[in-house]
Amino acid sequence: MKAGLVVRLIEAHCSGQESLFEKALLELADDEERKGNIALAQTLRNAYRPNINKQNTDICTENAVSSSRFVAQGSLLKLAPRDRESNLELYEIIYPNIKLNDVILPVEQKEILMQIIREQKNAALLQEQGLQPINRLLLCGPPGCGKTMTAMALANELGLPMAYVRLDGLISSFLGQTGTNLRKVFDSIKNLRVVLFLDEFDAIAKKRDDAHELGELKRVVTTLLQNFDNMSDSIFLIAATNHQHLLDPAIWRRFNMVIMLELPDIDQRKLLLKRMLDKYPISSDLDIDLVAKVCEGMNCSQIKEIVSTTAKNLFVNYPGSTISTEDILKIIIKHVTLYSEKNSKEFWINIRQLRQRGVSLRVLERVLGIPKSTINDKIKGRWINEQK
């Protein structure tokens, strides 16, 4: 350990010059890292970063996410890099306050996330034993299943800011600029203790053997892999995709944990509905089980929107009323049939599914304005059964 750096560290502390203290500390950590003392270097950075993160978090608002156009590095502020063509920032630093318990996930997946948090919080201990904590996570699954919310919850639980990469700024029409933008992102955060979040990851990580893709994108994937390989252990990388089947095979090996997020099952839908409806006055006989069953195949975002729409409709049109089972079912019926032409085969297939999941003919009649007998005949007709 260089004596000169230690002396500068002590002098900066005694004089109260925080910026000089930080500079000397980071130089000390970098020096140890060059010597191969990775665990010690990370321990030095971690010993200082929690205090920085607390200062950053204290200035955030009480919104779900608070954003800033600055990247915090102790008392120093550095502008986020921008795309040359559009002048858009390549990422924004945000401070999520979403908790892991706010995310609706199966027990098994939540336990994996808890293990990741435990490993990260005991990183120095693991590194002393020659072990590397999980710091590269790939989240896969259909839209609305909670990938972004999970990433934000992890950042919050770890007490770290998130560098949320903006794909509209990252992907450039200039030849070679997208790869340059990627390098800018990784270079600008290489000395920060931060969560790097790459949403819609398949847009920059597609298979290089796809004949339909231009050579430019293939070079972007190569650049991405190189940056992954040179990434500092201080960075916690999270990528999310709806199309994992499009990812280049080499990408998978760069992650030390992959979590597949699925559409919520019946128990998760019940839990989500209870949490959402807890905010509003509801009828004593509201049937959560039935509503959860009817919501089969929907993602969490859709279910939240249905409850929100039901509440707004009731409060605006029927002030003082309570939400009933039928109120929610009416919104679900409208949601399911919104994009199908009335009396088309698709329309009646959707109605039949709702009926099979427990929606009564009486409710269907009220919402659709079609007699129960007609509805019953239509959903039992041979031309519908042929669509199974």
mmCIF file of C-alpha atoms in Angstrom:
data_model
loop_
_atom_site.group_PDB
_atom_site.id
_atom_site.type_symbol
_atom_site.label_atom_id
_atom_site.label_comp_id
_atom_site.label_asym_id
_atom_site.label_seq_id
_atom_site.Cartn_x
_atom_site.Cartn_y
_atom_site.Cartn_z
ATOM 1 C CA MET A 1 0.000 0.000 0.000
ATOM 2 C CA LYS A 2 1.495 3.320 -1.092
ATOM 3 C CA ALA A 3 2.465 5.448 1.898
ATOM 4 C CA GLY A 4 2.001 8.687 -0.059
ATOM 5 C CA LEU A 5 -1.659 7.906 -0.784
ATOM 6 C CA VAL A 6 -2.297 7.039 2.856
ATOM 7 C CA VAL A 7 -0.752 10.361 3.946
ATOM 8 C CA ARG A 8 -2.921 12.269 1.442
ATOM 9 C CA LEU A 9 -5.960 10.419 2.744
ATOM 10 C CA ILE A 10 -5.242 11.428 6.337
ATOM 11 C CA GLU A 11 -4.491 15.054 5.392
ATOM 12 C CA ALA A 12 -7.732 15.340 3.391
ATOM 13 C CA HIS A 13 -9.724 13.908 6.303
ATOM 14 C CA CYS A 14 -8.162 16.273 8.838
ATOM 15 C CA SER A 15 -8.729 19.313 6.601
ATOM 16 C CA GLY A 16 -12.331 18.325 5.902
ATOM 17 C CA GLN A 17 -11.815 18.353 2.115
ATOM 18 C CA GLU A 18 -14.224 15.613 1.066
ATOM 19 C CA SER A 19 -13.424 15.734 -2.651
ATOM 20 C CA LEU A 20 -9.681 15.277 -2.003
ATOM 21 C CA PHE A 21 -10.448 12.488 0.469
ATOM 22 C CA GLU A 22 -12.508 10.648 -2.109
ATOM 23 C CA LYS A 23 -9.912 11.109 -4.837
ATOM 24 C CA ALA A 24 -7.137 9.713 -2.627
ATOM 25 C CA LEU A 25 -9.325 6.785 -1.516
ATOM 26 C CA LEU A 26 -10.235 5.824 -5.083
ATOM 27 C CA GLU A 27 -6.617 6.069 -6.170
ATOM 28 C CA LEU A 28 -5.676 3.802 -3.261
ATOM 29 C CA ALA A 29 -8.345 1.276 -4.269
ATOM 30 C CA ASP A 30 -7.235 1.420 -7.926
ATOM 31 C CA ASP A 31 -3.621 0.867 -6.897
ATOM 32 C CA GLU A 32 -4.558 -2.235 -4.888
ATOM 33 C CA GLU A 33 -6.656 -3.514 -7.809
ATOM 34 C CA ARG A 34 -3.683 -3.188 -10.184
ATOM 35 C CA LYS A 35 -1.640 -5.270 -7.747
ATOM 36 C CA GLY A 36 -4.264 -8.008 -7.915
ATOM 37 C CA ASN A 37 -5.791 -7.302 -4.500
ATOM 38 C CA ILE A 38 -9.334 -7.219 -5.893
ATOM 39 C CA ALA A 39 -11.074 -8.067 -2.598
ATOM 40 C CA LEU A 40 -9.210 -5.329 -0.701
ATOM 41 C CA ALA A 41 -9.887 -2.770 -3.454
ATOM 42 C CA GLN A 42 -13.589 -3.551 -3.388
ATOM 43 C CA THR A 43 -13.665 -3.440 0.418
ATOM 44 C CA LEU A 44 -12.130 0.069 0.322
ATOM 45 C CA ARG A 45 -14.720 1.261 -2.208
ATOM 46 C CA ASN A 46 -17.621 -0.374 -0.335
ATOM 47 C CA ALA A 47 -16.528 1.210 2.942
ATOM 48 C CA TYR A 48 -17.049 4.641 1.382
ATOM 49 C CA ARG A 49 -19.947 4.073 -1.022
ATOM 50 C CA PRO A 50 -22.734 3.361 1.527
ATOM 51 C CA ASN A 51 -22.366 6.857 2.963
ATOM 52 C CA ILE A 52 -22.481 8.311 -0.554
ATOM 53 C CA ASN A 53 -25.560 6.327 -1.460
ATOM 54 C CA LYS A 54 -27.306 7.480 1.694
ATOM 55 C CA GLN A 55 -26.605 11.115 0.817
ATOM 56 C CA ASN A 56 -27.945 10.558 -2.687
ATOM 57 C CA THR A 57 -31.067 8.792 -1.427
ATOM 58 C CA ASP A 58 -31.835 11.482 1.128
ATOM 59 C CA ILE A 59 -32.413 14.058 -1.600
ATOM 60 C CA CYS A 60 -34.949 11.887 -3.455
ATOM 61 C CA THR A 61 -38.654 12.559 -3.439
ATOM 62 C CA GLU A 62 -41.280 10.149 -2.126
ATOM 63 C CA ASN A 63 -42.258 9.052 -5.645
ATOM 64 C CA ALA A 64 -41.734 5.435 -6.749
ATOM 65 C CA VAL A 65 -38.707 6.615 -8.719
ATOM 66 C CA SER A 66 -36.763 9.824 -8.436
ATOM 67 C CA SER A 67 -34.527 10.742 -11.360
ATOM 68 C CA SER A 68 -31.521 12.966 -11.892
ATOM 69 C CA ARG A 69 -29.499 13.861 -14.964
ATOM 70 C CA PHE A 70 -26.297 13.568 -12.932
ATOM 71 C CA VAL A 71 -24.234 10.543 -12.047
ATOM 72 C CA ALA A 72 -23.222 10.788 -8.401
ATOM 73 C CA GLN A 73 -19.634 9.957 -7.472
ATOM 74 C CA GLY A 74 -19.305 11.081 -3.918
ATOM 75 C CA SER A 75 -19.316 14.828 -3.823
ATOM 76 C CA LEU A 76 -18.294 14.961 -7.511
ATOM 77 C CA LEU A 77 -20.952 15.201 -10.233
ATOM 78 C CA LYS A 78 -20.438 14.026 -13.777
ATOM 79 C CA LEU A 79 -22.831 14.473 -16.685
ATOM 80 C CA ALA A 80 -24.177 11.238 -18.145
ATOM 81 C CA PRO A 81 -22.759 10.586 -21.658
ATOM 82 C CA ARG A 82 -24.886 11.465 -24.678
ATOM 83 C CA ASP A 83 -25.459 10.091 -28.155
ATOM 84 C CA ARG A 84 -23.628 12.192 -30.746
ATOM 85 C CA GLU A 85 -26.527 12.251 -33.221
ATOM 86 C CA SER A 86 -29.572 12.801 -31.006
ATOM 87 C CA ASN A 87 -27.804 14.412 -28.024
ATOM 88 C CA LEU A 88 -29.957 12.173 -25.788
ATOM 89 C CA GLU A 89 -28.437 10.976 -22.517
ATOM 90 C CA LEU A 90 -27.493 7.308 -22.685
ATOM 91 C CA TYR A 91 -28.876 6.593 -19.232
ATOM 92 C CA GLU A 92 -30.412 8.285 -16.254
ATOM 93 C CA ILE A 93 -29.622 7.692 -12.606
ATOM 94 C CA ILE A 94 -32.720 6.790 -10.613
ATOM 95 C CA TYR A 95 -33.287 5.917 -6.962
ATOM 96 C CA PRO A 96 -36.099 3.335 -6.652
ATOM 97 C CA ASN A 97 -37.980 2.928 -3.382
ATOM 98 C CA ILE A 98 -39.790 -0.260 -4.451
ATOM 99 C CA LYS A 99 -39.304 -3.080 -1.952
ATOM 100 C CA LEU A 100 -38.906 -6.722 -2.869
ATOM 101 C CA ASN A 101 -42.118 -7.526 -1.008
ATOM 102 C CA ASP A 102 -43.937 -5.151 -3.364
ATOM 103 C CA VAL A 103 -43.146 -7.472 -6.279
ATOM 104 C CA ILE A 104 -45.571 -10.368 -6.864
ATOM 105 C CA LEU A 105 -43.344 -13.395 -7.462
ATOM 106 C CA PRO A 106 -43.382 -17.133 -6.705
ATOM 107 C CA VAL A 107 -41.634 -18.175 -3.484
ATOM 108 C CA GLU A 108 -38.812 -19.918 -5.373
ATOM 109 C CA GLN A 109 -37.930 -16.850 -7.430
ATOM 110 C CA LYS A 110 -38.124 -14.549 -4.442
ATOM 111 C CA GLU A 111 -35.715 -16.801 -2.547
ATOM 112 C CA ILE A 112 -33.231 -16.575 -5.436
ATOM 113 C CA LEU A 113 -33.421 -12.781 -5.222
ATOM 114 C CA MET A 114 -32.934 -12.885 -1.456
ATOM 115 C CA GLN A 115 -29.819 -15.028 -1.966
ATOM 116 C CA ILE A 116 -28.477 -12.466 -4.459
ATOM 117 C CA ILE A 117 -29.022 -9.695 -1.897
ATOM 118 C CA ARG A 118 -27.307 -11.696 0.853
ATOM 119 C CA GLU A 119 -24.312 -12.397 -1.389
ATOM 120 C CA GLN A 120 -23.979 -8.755 -2.406
ATOM 121 C CA LYS A 121 -24.153 -7.551 1.186
ATOM 122 C CA ASN A 122 -21.438 -10.055 2.119
ATOM 123 C CA ALA A 123 -19.298 -9.442 -0.974
ATOM 124 C CA ALA A 124 -16.075 -8.718 0.928
ATOM 125 C CA LEU A 125 -16.421 -11.904 2.987
ATOM 126 C CA LEU A 126 -16.984 -14.011 -0.138
ATOM 127 C CA GLN A 127 -14.088 -12.405 -1.999
ATOM 128 C CA GLU A 128 -11.742 -13.160 0.883
ATOM 129 C CA GLN A 129 -12.579 -16.822 0.243
ATOM 130 C CA GLY A 130 -11.982 -16.474 -3.483
ATOM 131 C CA LEU A 131 -15.722 -16.451 -4.257
ATOM 132 C CA GLN A 132 -17.528 -13.956 -6.457
ATOM 133 C CA PRO A 133 -21.043 -12.833 -5.460
ATOM 134 C CA ILE A 134 -23.746 -12.889 -8.123
ATOM 135 C CA ASN A 135 -23.546 -9.576 -9.964
ATOM 136 C CA ARG A 136 -24.910 -10.339 -13.447
ATOM 137 C CA LEU A 137 -28.607 -11.127 -13.622
ATOM 138 C CA LEU A 138 -30.762 -11.789 -16.685
ATOM 139 C CA LEU A 139 -34.539 -11.435 -16.276
ATOM 140 C CA CYS A 140 -36.695 -13.103 -18.948
ATOM 141 C CA GLY A 141 -40.442 -13.242 -19.426
ATOM 142 C CA PRO A 142 -43.487 -11.792 -21.170
ATOM 143 C CA PRO A 143 -44.421 -8.077 -20.940
ATOM 144 C CA GLY A 144 -45.955 -6.950 -17.675
ATOM 145 C CA CYS A 145 -44.613 -9.824 -15.571
ATOM 146 C CA GLY A 146 -42.500 -7.554 -13.324
ATOM 147 C CA LYS A 147 -38.990 -7.533 -14.817
ATOM 148 C CA THR A 148 -38.409 -3.791 -14.445
ATOM 149 C CA MET A 149 -40.057 -3.706 -11.026
ATOM 150 C CA THR A 150 -37.859 -6.617 -9.882
ATOM 151 C CA ALA A 151 -34.717 -4.806 -11.062
ATOM 152 C CA MET A 152 -35.728 -1.647 -9.206
ATOM 153 C CA ALA A 153 -36.543 -3.611 -6.062
ATOM 154 C CA LEU A 154 -33.084 -5.195 -6.133
ATOM 155 C CA ALA A 155 -31.415 -1.802 -6.508
ATOM 156 C CA ASN A 156 -33.403 -0.477 -3.557
ATOM 157 C CA GLU A 157 -32.678 -3.501 -1.366
ATOM 158 C CA LEU A 158 -28.961 -3.146 -2.121
ATOM 159 C CA GLY A 159 -29.082 0.589 -1.367
ATOM 160 C CA LEU A 160 -27.664 1.423 -4.802
ATOM 161 C CA PRO A 161 -28.635 3.957 -7.471
ATOM 162 C CA MET A 162 -29.646 2.527 -10.851
ATOM 163 C CA ALA A 163 -28.196 3.591 -14.197
ATOM 164 C CA TYR A 164 -31.244 2.998 -16.402
ATOM 165 C CA VAL A 165 -29.973 2.762 -19.990
ATOM 166 C CA ARG A 166 -32.136 4.590 -22.536
ATOM 167 C CA LEU A 167 -32.308 2.524 -25.731
ATOM 168 C CA ASP A 168 -33.660 5.489 -27.703
ATOM 169 C CA GLY A 169 -30.369 7.242 -27.038
ATOM 170 C CA LEU A 170 -28.123 4.173 -27.155
ATOM 171 C CA ILE A 171 -29.101 2.879 -30.612
ATOM 172 C CA SER A 172 -27.856 5.268 -33.286
ATOM 173 C CA SER A 173 -28.350 5.418 -37.054
ATOM 174 C CA PHE A 174 -24.684 6.396 -37.448
ATOM 175 C CA LEU A 175 -22.484 3.482 -38.481
ATOM 176 C CA GLY A 176 -20.458 2.337 -35.481
ATOM 177 C CA GLN A 177 -22.010 4.866 -33.096
ATOM 178 C CA THR A 178 -24.117 2.319 -31.168
ATOM 179 C CA GLY A 179 -20.985 0.392 -30.215
ATOM 180 C CA THR A 180 -19.325 3.655 -29.220
ATOM 181 C CA ASN A 181 -22.337 4.540 -27.082
ATOM 182 C CA LEU A 182 -22.089 1.184 -25.307
ATOM 183 C CA ARG A 183 -18.447 1.825 -24.477
ATOM 184 C CA LYS A 184 -19.374 5.286 -23.182
ATOM 185 C CA VAL A 185 -21.932 3.749 -20.813
ATOM 186 C CA PHE A 186 -19.533 1.217 -19.338
ATOM 187 C CA ASP A 187 -16.612 3.670 -19.172
ATOM 188 C CA SER A 188 -18.655 6.320 -17.368
ATOM 189 C CA ILE A 189 -19.702 4.012 -14.517
ATOM 190 C CA LYS A 190 -16.620 1.818 -14.199
ATOM 191 C CA ASN A 191 -15.614 3.340 -10.858
ATOM 192 C CA LEU A 192 -19.148 3.582 -9.454
ATOM 193 C CA ARG A 193 -21.016 1.237 -7.143
ATOM 194 C CA VAL A 194 -24.221 1.133 -9.157
ATOM 195 C CA VAL A 195 -26.869 -1.121 -10.709
ATOM 196 C CA LEU A 196 -26.668 -0.997 -14.521
ATOM 197 C CA PHE A 197 -30.070 -1.857 -16.002
ATOM 198 C CA LEU A 198 -30.379 -2.795 -19.683
ATOM 199 C CA ASP A 199 -34.071 -3.058 -20.516
ATOM 200 C CA GLU A 200 -35.293 -4.549 -23.831
ATOM 201 C CA PHE A 201 -31.933 -6.277 -23.924
ATOM 202 C CA ASP A 202 -32.636 -8.270 -27.094
ATOM 203 C CA ALA A 203 -32.432 -5.017 -29.102
ATOM 204 C CA ILE A 204 -28.629 -5.001 -28.665
ATOM 205 C CA ALA A 205 -27.883 -8.681 -27.985
ATOM 206 C CA LYS A 206 -29.458 -10.590 -30.890
ATOM 207 C CA LYS A 207 -27.936 -13.744 -32.374
ATOM 208 C CA ARG A 208 -25.048 -12.949 -34.691
ATOM 209 C CA ASP A 209 -25.970 -15.819 -37.027
ATOM 210 C CA ASP A 210 -29.274 -14.143 -37.988
ATOM 211 C CA ALA A 211 -29.068 -13.594 -41.755
ATOM 212 C CA HIS A 212 -31.630 -10.802 -41.548
ATOM 213 C CA GLU A 213 -29.503 -8.658 -39.253
ATOM 214 C CA LEU A 214 -26.971 -6.144 -40.543
ATOM 215 C CA GLY A 215 -23.290 -6.412 -39.784
ATOM 216 C CA GLU A 216 -23.578 -3.309 -37.598
ATOM 217 C CA LEU A 217 -25.713 -5.107 -35.005
ATOM 218 C CA LYS A 218 -23.332 -8.062 -35.004
ATOM 219 C CA ARG A 219 -20.483 -5.682 -34.173
ATOM 220 C CA VAL A 220 -22.627 -4.209 -31.383
ATOM 221 C CA VAL A 221 -23.015 -7.672 -29.826
ATOM 222 C CA THR A 222 -19.240 -8.180 -29.995
ATOM 223 C CA THR A 223 -18.697 -4.811 -28.317
ATOM 224 C CA LEU A 224 -21.265 -5.699 -25.678
ATOM 225 C CA LEU A 225 -19.492 -8.973 -24.869
ATOM 226 C CA GLN A 226 -16.137 -7.210 -24.606
ATOM 227 C CA ASN A 227 -17.563 -4.661 -22.176
ATOM 228 C CA PHE A 228 -19.165 -7.414 -20.115
ATOM 229 C CA ASP A 229 -15.802 -9.171 -19.851
ATOM 230 C CA ASN A 230 -14.036 -5.980 -18.722
ATOM 231 C CA MET A 231 -16.789 -4.832 -16.375
ATOM 232 C CA SER A 232 -15.804 -3.885 -12.843
ATOM 233 C CA ASP A 233 -17.057 -6.093 -9.993
ATOM 234 C CA SER A 234 -18.458 -2.950 -8.361
ATOM 235 C CA ILE A 235 -21.205 -2.839 -11.021
ATOM 236 C CA PHE A 236 -24.316 -4.991 -10.583
ATOM 237 C CA LEU A 237 -25.610 -5.705 -14.084
ATOM 238 C CA ILE A 238 -29.288 -6.512 -14.719
ATOM 239 C CA ALA A 239 -30.655 -7.120 -18.215
ATOM 240 C CA ALA A 240 -34.301 -7.776 -19.094
ATOM 241 C CA THR A 241 -35.888 -9.207 -22.229
ATOM 242 C CA ASN A 242 -39.276 -10.363 -23.509
ATOM 243 C CA HIS A 243 -37.587 -12.360 -26.274
ATOM 244 C CA GLN A 244 -34.875 -14.525 -24.735
ATOM 245 C CA HIS A 245 -34.980 -16.846 -27.760
ATOM 246 C CA LEU A 246 -33.408 -14.034 -29.830
ATOM 247 C CA LEU A 247 -30.309 -13.654 -27.640
ATOM 248 C CA ASP A 248 -26.883 -14.606 -28.939
ATOM 249 C CA PRO A 249 -25.640 -17.879 -27.350
ATOM 250 C CA ALA A 250 -22.474 -16.173 -26.068
ATOM 251 C CA ILE A 251 -24.602 -13.691 -24.091
ATOM 252 C CA TRP A 252 -25.990 -16.377 -21.788
ATOM 253 C CA ARG A 253 -22.518 -17.314 -20.529
ATOM 254 C CA ARG A 254 -21.902 -13.746 -19.353
ATOM 255 C CA PHE A 255 -24.636 -13.986 -16.711
ATOM 256 C CA ASN A 256 -24.212 -15.928 -13.482
ATOM 257 C CA MET A 257 -27.958 -16.027 -12.801
ATOM 258 C CA VAL A 258 -31.015 -16.208 -15.068
ATOM 259 C CA ILE A 259 -34.554 -15.868 -13.696
ATOM 260 C CA MET A 260 -37.580 -16.703 -15.816
ATOM 261 C CA LEU A 261 -40.579 -14.596 -14.823
ATOM 262 C CA GLU A 262 -43.963 -15.951 -15.894
ATOM 263 C CA LEU A 263 -47.519 -14.635 -15.900
ATOM 264 C CA PRO A 264 -48.966 -14.682 -12.355
ATOM 265 C CA ASP A 265 -50.592 -17.924 -11.242
ATOM 266 C CA ILE A 266 -53.902 -18.067 -9.352
ATOM 267 C CA ASP A 267 -52.293 -17.473 -5.930
ATOM 268 C CA GLN A 268 -50.272 -14.518 -7.202
ATOM 269 C CA ARG A 269 -53.346 -13.016 -8.844
ATOM 270 C CA LYS A 270 -55.280 -13.314 -5.572
ATOM 271 C CA LEU A 271 -52.463 -11.608 -3.659
ATOM 272 C CA LEU A 272 -52.203 -8.812 -6.210
ATOM 273 C CA LEU A 273 -55.967 -8.239 -6.232
ATOM 274 C CA LYS A 274 -56.094 -8.122 -2.428
ATOM 275 C CA ARG A 275 -53.268 -5.571 -2.318
ATOM 276 C CA MET A 276 -54.848 -3.403 -4.992
ATOM 277 C CA LEU A 277 -58.405 -3.564 -3.618
ATOM 278 C CA ASP A 278 -57.164 -2.853 -0.094
ATOM 279 C CA LYS A 279 -56.859 0.794 -1.146
ATOM 280 C CA TYR A 280 -60.564 1.145 -1.941
ATOM 281 C CA PRO A 281 -63.937 0.521 -0.256
ATOM 282 C CA ILE A 282 -65.168 -2.919 -1.335
ATOM 283 C CA SER A 283 -68.361 -4.899 -0.845
ATOM 284 C CA SER A 284 -68.275 -7.456 1.966
ATOM 285 C CA ASP A 285 -69.210 -10.248 -0.453
ATOM 286 C CA LEU A 286 -66.634 -9.408 -3.136
ATOM 287 C CA ASP A 287 -65.421 -12.749 -4.552
ATOM 288 C CA ILE A 288 -61.630 -12.454 -4.912
ATOM 289 C CA ASP A 289 -61.340 -16.108 -5.914
ATOM 290 C CA LEU A 290 -63.707 -15.669 -8.854
ATOM 291 C CA VAL A 291 -62.069 -12.463 -10.058
ATOM 292 C CA ALA A 292 -58.614 -14.083 -9.852
ATOM 293 C CA LYS A 293 -59.860 -17.052 -11.876
ATOM 294 C CA VAL A 294 -61.381 -14.813 -14.554
ATOM 295 C CA CYS A 295 -58.072 -12.896 -14.807
ATOM 296 C CA GLU A 296 -56.240 -16.022 -15.960
ATOM 297 C CA GLY A 297 -53.696 -15.232 -18.679
ATOM 298 C CA MET A 298 -53.351 -11.576 -17.683
ATOM 299 C CA ASN A 299 -50.126 -10.001 -16.508
ATOM 300 C CA CYS A 300 -49.735 -7.941 -13.344
ATOM 301 C CA SER A 301 -49.917 -4.631 -15.195
ATOM 302 C CA GLN A 302 -53.229 -5.575 -16.807
ATOM 303 C CA ILE A 303 -54.729 -6.660 -13.486
ATOM 304 C CA LYS A 304 -53.633 -3.411 -11.826
ATOM 305 C CA GLU A 305 -55.172 -1.419 -14.670
ATOM 306 C CA ILE A 306 -58.470 -3.314 -14.369
ATOM 307 C CA VAL A 307 -58.737 -2.575 -10.645
ATOM 308 C CA SER A 308 -57.752 1.062 -11.174
ATOM 309 C CA THR A 309 -60.294 1.499 -13.988
ATOM 310 C CA THR A 310 -63.016 -0.108 -11.841
ATOM 311 C CA ALA A 311 -62.280 2.251 -8.952
ATOM 312 C CA LYS A 312 -62.239 5.370 -11.145
ATOM 313 C CA ASN A 313 -65.487 4.369 -12.853
ATOM 314 C CA LEU A 314 -67.191 3.860 -9.491
ATOM 315 C CA PHE A 315 -65.914 7.013 -7.793
ATOM 316 C CA VAL A 316 -66.786 9.250 -10.744
ATOM 317 C CA ASN A 317 -70.218 7.806 -11.566
ATOM 318 C CA TYR A 318 -71.370 6.378 -8.220
ATOM 319 C CA PRO A 319 -69.766 8.381 -5.376
ATOM 320 C CA GLY A 320 -69.978 6.684 -1.991
ATOM 321 C CA SER A 321 -70.451 3.197 -3.472
ATOM 322 C CA THR A 322 -68.325 0.130 -2.790
ATOM 323 C CA ILE A 323 -66.636 -2.042 -5.397
ATOM 324 C CA SER A 324 -68.504 -5.281 -6.062
ATOM 325 C CA THR A 325 -67.550 -8.455 -7.912
ATOM 326 C CA GLU A 326 -69.786 -7.460 -10.805
ATOM 327 C CA ASP A 327 -68.145 -4.024 -11.067
ATOM 328 C CA ILE A 328 -64.762 -5.655 -11.691
ATOM 329 C CA LEU A 329 -66.152 -8.333 -14.010
ATOM 330 C CA LYS A 330 -67.742 -5.667 -16.201
ATOM 331 C CA ILE A 331 -64.356 -4.011 -16.724
ATOM 332 C CA ILE A 332 -62.695 -7.395 -17.402
ATOM 333 C CA ILE A 333 -65.323 -8.233 -20.053
ATOM 334 C CA LYS A 334 -64.752 -4.891 -21.768
ATOM 335 C CA HIS A 335 -60.987 -5.409 -21.564
ATOM 336 C CA VAL A 336 -61.128 -8.917 -23.068
ATOM 337 C CA THR A 337 -63.436 -7.940 -25.938
ATOM 338 C CA LEU A 338 -61.892 -4.538 -26.676
ATOM 339 C CA TYR A 339 -59.844 -5.590 -29.704
ATOM 340 C CA SER A 340 -62.213 -8.139 -31.257
ATOM 341 C CA GLU A 341 -64.998 -7.196 -33.620
ATOM 342 C CA LYS A 342 -68.425 -7.807 -32.094
ATOM 343 C CA ASN A 343 -69.998 -11.103 -33.208
ATOM 344 C CA SER A 344 -66.746 -12.289 -34.810
ATOM 345 C CA LYS A 345 -65.428 -15.763 -34.029
ATOM 346 C CA GLU A 346 -62.663 -14.233 -31.891
ATOM 347 C CA PHE A 347 -65.271 -12.272 -29.933
ATOM 348 C CA TRP A 348 -67.322 -15.349 -29.072
ATOM 349 C CA ILE A 349 -64.262 -17.446 -28.257
ATOM 350 C CA ASN A 350 -63.305 -14.792 -25.682
ATOM 351 C CA ILE A 351 -66.839 -14.768 -24.273
ATOM 352 C CA ARG A 352 -66.834 -18.543 -24.008
ATOM 353 C CA GLN A 353 -63.552 -18.436 -22.027
ATOM 354 C CA LEU A 354 -65.036 -15.905 -19.628
ATOM 355 C CA ARG A 355 -68.090 -18.107 -19.177
ATOM 356 C CA GLN A 356 -65.910 -21.156 -18.523
ATOM 357 C CA ARG A 357 -63.992 -19.233 -15.860
ATOM 358 C CA GLY A 358 -67.150 -18.426 -13.947
ATOM 359 C CA VAL A 359 -68.649 -15.218 -15.349
ATOM 360 C CA SER A 360 -72.434 -15.634 -15.185
ATOM 361 C CA LEU A 361 -74.732 -15.295 -18.190
ATOM 362 C CA ARG A 362 -76.564 -12.548 -16.289
ATOM 363 C CA VAL A 363 -73.420 -10.402 -16.043
ATOM 364 C CA LEU A 364 -72.502 -11.077 -19.662
ATOM 365 C CA GLU A 365 -76.022 -10.059 -20.712
ATOM 366 C CA ARG A 366 -75.824 -6.746 -18.801
ATOM 367 C CA VAL A 367 -72.409 -5.796 -20.137
ATOM 368 C CA LEU A 368 -72.839 -6.925 -23.741
ATOM 369 C CA GLY A 369 -76.507 -6.003 -24.149
ATOM 370 C CA ILE A 370 -77.154 -9.417 -25.674
ATOM 371 C CA PRO A 371 -79.874 -11.786 -24.336
ATOM 372 C CA LYS A 372 -78.626 -14.679 -22.198
ATOM 373 C CA SER A 373 -80.204 -17.213 -24.535
ATOM 374 C CA THR A 374 -78.324 -15.789 -27.524
ATOM 375 C CA ILE A 375 -75.030 -15.778 -25.625
ATOM 376 C CA ASN A 376 -75.576 -19.375 -24.529
ATOM 377 C CA ASP A 377 -76.390 -20.501 -28.084
ATOM 378 C CA LYS A 378 -73.407 -18.691 -29.571
ATOM 379 C CA ILE A 379 -70.780 -20.077 -27.186
ATOM 380 C CA LYS A 380 -72.112 -23.610 -27.642
ATOM 381 C CA GLY A 381 -72.318 -23.389 -31.432
ATOM 382 C CA ARG A 382 -70.404 -25.835 -33.587
ATOM 383 C CA TRP A 383 -68.541 -23.031 -35.426
ATOM 384 C CA ILE A 384 -67.078 -21.910 -32.091
ATOM 385 C CA ASN A 385 -66.149 -25.422 -30.971
ATOM 386 C CA GLU A 386 -64.173 -25.872 -34.180
ATOM 387 C CA GLN A 387 -61.830 -23.116 -32.975
ATOM 388 C CA LYS A 388 -60.535 -25.139 -30.017
#
